[in-house]
CSV table of C-alpha atoms and ligand atoms in Angstrom, one decimal:
chain,number,residue,atom,x,y,z
A,1,UNK,CA,0.0,0.0,0.0
A,2,UNK,CA,1.5,3.3,-1.1
A,3,UNK,CA,0.2,5.4,1.8
A,4,UNK,CA,1.9,3.2,4.4
A,5,UNK,CA,4.7,4.8,6.4
A,6,UNK,CA,8.1,3.3,6.2
A,7,UNK,CA,8.1,2.2,9.9
A,8,UNK,CA,11.7,1.0,9.7
A,9,UNK,CA,12.8,4.6,9.3
A,10,UNK,CA,11.5,5.3,12.8
A,11,UNK,CA,13.8,2.6,14.3
A,12,UNK,CA,17.2,3.8,15.6
A,13,UNK,CA,20.2,1.5,15.6
A,14,UNK,CA,22.3,1.9,18.7
A,15,UNK,CA,25.6,0.0,18.4
A,16,UNK,CA,27.2,-1.6,21.5
A,17,UNK,CA,24.1,-1.2,23.7
A,18,UNK,CA,23.6,-2.6,26.3
A,19,UNK,CA,27.0,-4.3,25.7
A,20,UNK,CA,29.7,-4.6,23.0
A,21,UNK,CA,28.6,-6.3,19.8
A,22,UNK,CA,24.8,-5.8,20.3
A,23,UNK,CA,23.1,-3.5,17.9
A,24,UNK,CA,20.1,-2.3,19.9
A,25,UNK,CA,16.9,-1.5,18.0
A,26,UNK,CA,15.6,1.7,19.7
A,27,UNK,CA,11.9,2.0,19.2
A,28,UNK,CA,11.6,5.4,21.0
A,29,UNK,CA,11.6,7.5,17.7
A,30,UNK,CA,8.6,5.3,16.6
A,31,UNK,CA,6.8,5.8,19.9
A,32,UNK,CA,7.4,9.5,19.7
A,33,UNK,CA,5.7,9.9,16.4
A,34,UNK,CA,1.9,9.8,16.8
A,35,UNK,CA,1.5,8.8,13.1
A,36,UNK,CA,4.1,6.0,13.3
A,37,UNK,CA,2.9,4.6,16.6
A,38,UNK,CA,-0.7,4.6,15.5
A,39,UNK,CA,0.1,2.9,12.3
A,40,UNK,CA,2.2,0.3,14.1
A,41,UNK,CA,-0.6,-0.6,16.4
A,42,UNK,CA,-3.2,-0.6,13.6
A,43,UNK,CA,-1.1,-2.9,11.5
A,44,UNK,CA,-0.4,-5.3,14.4
A,45,UNK,CA,-4.1,-5.4,15.1
A,46,UNK,CA,-5.1,-5.9,11.5
A,47,UNK,CA,-3.2,-9.1,11.4
A,48,UNK,CA,-5.4,-10.6,14.1
A,49,UNK,CA,-8.7,-8.7,13.4
A,50,UNK,CA,-11.7,-11.0,13.5
A,51,UNK,CA,-9.8,-13.7,15.4
A,52,UNK,CA,-11.7,-13.0,18.6
A,53,UNK,CA,-8.6,-12.4,20.8
A,54,UNK,CA,-9.8,-12.2,24.4
A,55,UNK,CA,-6.4,-11.4,26.0
A,56,UNK,CA,-3.2,-9.8,24.9
A,57,UNK,CA,-0.2,-10.9,27.0
A,58,UNK,CA,2.6,-8.3,26.9
A,59,UNK,CA,6.2,-9.2,27.8
A,60,UNK,CA,8.0,-6.8,30.1
A,61,UNK,CA,8.8,-4.1,29.4
A,62,UNK,CA,8.5,-2.9,25.9
A,63,UNK,CA,5.9,-5.5,25.2
A,64,UNK,CA,3.7,-3.6,27.6
A,65,UNK,CA,3.7,-0.5,25.4
A,66,UNK,CA,2.6,-2.2,22.2
A,67,UNK,CA,0.5,-4.9,24.0
A,68,UNK,CA,-1.6,-2.4,25.9
A,69,UNK,CA,-2.4,-0.4,22.8
A,70,UNK,CA,-3.1,-3.5,20.9
A,71,UNK,CA,-5.5,-4.8,23.6
A,72,UNK,CA,-7.6,-1.7,23.3
A,73,UNK,CA,-7.6,-1.9,19.5
A,74,UNK,CA,-8.7,-5.6,19.6
A,75,UNK,CA,-11.2,-5.0,22.4
A,76,UNK,CA,-9.3,-7.6,24.5
A,77,UNK,CA,-8.0,-7.5,28.1
A,78,UNK,CA,-4.3,-7.0,28.9
A,79,UNK,CA,-2.1,-9.5,30.9
A,80,UNK,CA,1.4,-8.6,32.0
A,81,UNK,CA,4.2,-11.2,31.7
A,82,UNK,CA,6.9,-9.9,34.0
A,83,UNK,CA,10.5,-10.4,35.3
A,84,UNK,CA,10.6,-12.3,38.6
A,85,UNK,CA,9.2,-10.8,41.9
A,86,UNK,CA,7.4,-7.9,40.3
A,87,UNK,CA,3.9,-9.4,40.3
A,88,UNK,CA,2.0,-9.0,43.6
A,89,UNK,CA,-0.3,-12.1,43.4
A,90,UNK,CA,0.5,-15.9,43.1
A,91,UNK,CA,2.4,-16.7,39.9
A,92,UNK,CA,3.4,-19.4,37.5
A,93,UNK,CA,7.1,-19.1,36.7
A,94,UNK,CA,9.2,-20.4,33.8
A,95,UNK,CA,12.9,-20.5,33.8
A,96,UNK,CA,14.7,-20.5,30.4
A,97,UNK,CA,18.2,-20.7,29.0
A,98,UNK,CA,20.1,-17.6,27.8
A,99,UNK,CA,23.4,-17.7,26.0
A,100,UNK,CA,25.1,-17.2,29.4
A,101,UNK,CA,22.9,-18.3,32.4
A,102,UNK,CA,19.2,-18.4,32.8
A,103,UNK,CA,16.3,-16.0,33.0
A,104,UNK,CA,12.7,-16.2,34.5
A,105,UNK,CA,9.3,-14.9,33.4
A,106,UNK,CA,6.2,-14.9,35.6
A,107,UNK,CA,2.4,-14.6,35.1
A,108,UNK,CA,-0.4,-14.4,37.7
A,109,UNK,CA,-1.9,-17.8,38.2
A,110,UNK,CA,-5.4,-16.5,37.6
A,111,UNK,CA,-4.5,-14.3,34.6
A,112,UNK,CA,-6.0,-16.6,31.9
A,113,UNK,CA,-8.6,-19.4,31.6
A,114,UNK,CA,-9.0,-22.3,29.2
A,115,UNK,CA,-11.7,-20.2,27.4
A,116,UNK,CA,-9.3,-17.4,26.5
A,117,UNK,CA,-7.8,-16.8,23.1
A,118,UNK,CA,-4.4,-15.2,23.7
A,119,UNK,CA,-2.0,-13.1,21.6
A,120,UNK,CA,1.5,-12.7,23.0
A,121,UNK,CA,3.2,-9.3,22.2
A,122,UNK,CA,6.8,-8.0,22.4
A,123,UNK,CA,8.8,-5.4,20.6
A,124,UNK,CA,11.7,-7.4,19.2
A,125,UNK,CA,12.1,-11.1,18.3
A,126,UNK,CA,15.8,-12.0,18.6
A,127,UNK,CA,16.9,-15.6,19.5
A,128,UNK,CA,13.3,-16.5,20.4
A,129,UNK,CA,14.0,-17.5,24.0
A,130,UNK,CA,11.7,-14.9,25.5
A,131,UNK,CA,8.9,-15.6,23.1
A,132,UNK,CA,9.2,-19.4,23.7
A,133,UNK,CA,9.1,-18.9,27.5
A,134,UNK,CA,6.0,-16.7,27.3
A,135,UNK,CA,4.4,-19.4,25.1
A,136,UNK,CA,5.0,-22.0,27.8
A,137,UNK,CA,3.5,-19.8,30.5
A,138,UNK,CA,0.4,-19.1,28.4
A,139,UNK,CA,-0.1,-22.7,27.3
A,140,UNK,CA,-0.2,-23.8,31.0
A,141,UNK,CA,-3.7,-22.4,31.3
A,142,UNK,CA,-5.0,-24.5,28.5
A,143,UNK,CA,-5.9,-21.3,26.6
A,144,UNK,CA,-6.0,-21.2,22.8
A,145,UNK,CA,-3.0,-19.1,21.7
A,146,UNK,CA,-3.1,-17.2,18.4
A,147,UNK,CA,0.6,-16.6,18.2
A,148,UNK,CA,3.3,-14.0,18.8
A,149,UNK,CA,3.1,-10.5,17.5
A,150,UNK,CA,6.3,-8.4,17.4
A,151,UNK,CA,7.2,-5.1,15.8
A,152,UNK,CA,10.8,-6.1,14.8
A,153,UNK,CA,12.2,-9.5,13.8
A,154,UNK,CA,15.9,-10.1,13.7
A,155,UNK,CA,15.7,-12.9,11.1
A,156,UNK,CA,19.4,-13.7,11.2
A,157,UNK,CA,19.0,-14.9,14.8
A,158,UNK,CA,16.4,-17.5,13.7
A,159,UNK,CA,14.0,-16.9,16.6
A,160,UNK,CA,11.3,-18.6,14.6
A,161,UNK,CA,13.2,-21.9,14.8
A,162,UNK,CA,12.7,-21.9,18.6
A,163,UNK,CA,9.0,-21.3,18.1
A,164,UNK,CA,8.3,-24.2,15.8
A,165,UNK,CA,4.7,-24.5,14.8
A,166,UNK,CA,3.8,-21.2,16.5
A,167,UNK,CA,2.5,-18.4,14.4
A,168,UNK,CA,4.8,-15.4,14.4
A,169,UNK,CA,3.8,-12.0,12.9
A,170,UNK,CA,6.3,-9.1,12.5
A,171,UNK,CA,6.1,-5.7,10.8
A,172,UNK,CA,9.8,-5.0,10.2
A,173,UNK,CA,12.4,-7.6,9.3
A,174,UNK,CA,16.2,-7.3,9.4
A,175,UNK,CA,18.0,-10.0,7.4
B,1,AMP,P1,15.2,-13.1,22.5
B,1,AMP,O1,14.8,-13.8,23.8
B,1,AMP,O2,16.6,-13.3,22.2
B,1,AMP,O3,14.3,-13.3,21.4
B,1,AMP,O4,15.2,-11.5,22.9
B,1,AMP,C1,14.0,-10.8,22.9
B,1,AMP,C2,14.0,-9.8,24.0
B,1,AMP,O5,15.2,-9.1,24.2
B,1,AMP,C3,12.9,-8.8,23.7
B,1,AMP,O6,12.2,-8.6,24.9
B,1,AMP,C4,13.7,-7.6,23.2
B,1,AMP,O7,13.1,-6.5,23.8
B,1,AMP,C5,15.1,-7.8,23.7
B,1,AMP,N1,16.1,-7.6,22.6
B,1,AMP,C6,16.9,-8.6,22.1
B,1,AMP,N2,17.7,-8.2,21.2
B,1,AMP,C7,17.4,-6.9,21.0
B,1,AMP,C8,17.9,-5.8,20.2
B,1,AMP,N3,18.9,-6.0,19.3
B,1,AMP,N4,17.4,-4.6,20.2
B,1,AMP,C9,16.4,-4.4,21.1
B,1,AMP,N5,15.9,-5.3,22.0
B,1,AMP,C10,16.4,-6.5,21.9
């Protein structure tokens, strides 16, 4: 579509952040543009329109920004998936492997039901470890899961390979 914004032009590459060798995809220019932010959320929502999503599960912390806006757009509720010891109620936790060490994600144990249809949201898909961990947490409830929606996919890190059989939708791809 010719009237679409070039959303990639609103992403800033920050070399060596947060550590040497990482090129950080900074989404703050996109968030700071009302037109680009609105179009991002509209395009993310359009990919799942009519799918009767009942809950959007956003991954801390940048997944909260897109996930909350997407939940409103899809007329769904919002569920936070958080780093350990942030959530006040009882949680399910899932520990997963990083390149060096492990990490943990948590979700409230009453956040979803088997009747929910859930869309998981984050900003960036890199190696896929975070998305795969969120998937495990959500599937524990017996909910139907529509897939993972992200703004930016770093295809060269092959995150989709860790999410085999799981639908992944991205707006911007880096090869
Ligand atoms: P991964 O588990 O490797 O797919 O990493 C995904 C998580 O790390 C997401 O929550 C991203 O916000 C963050 N992340 C990983 N790599 C980058 C990057 N190059 N730029 C910005 N965020 C990143």
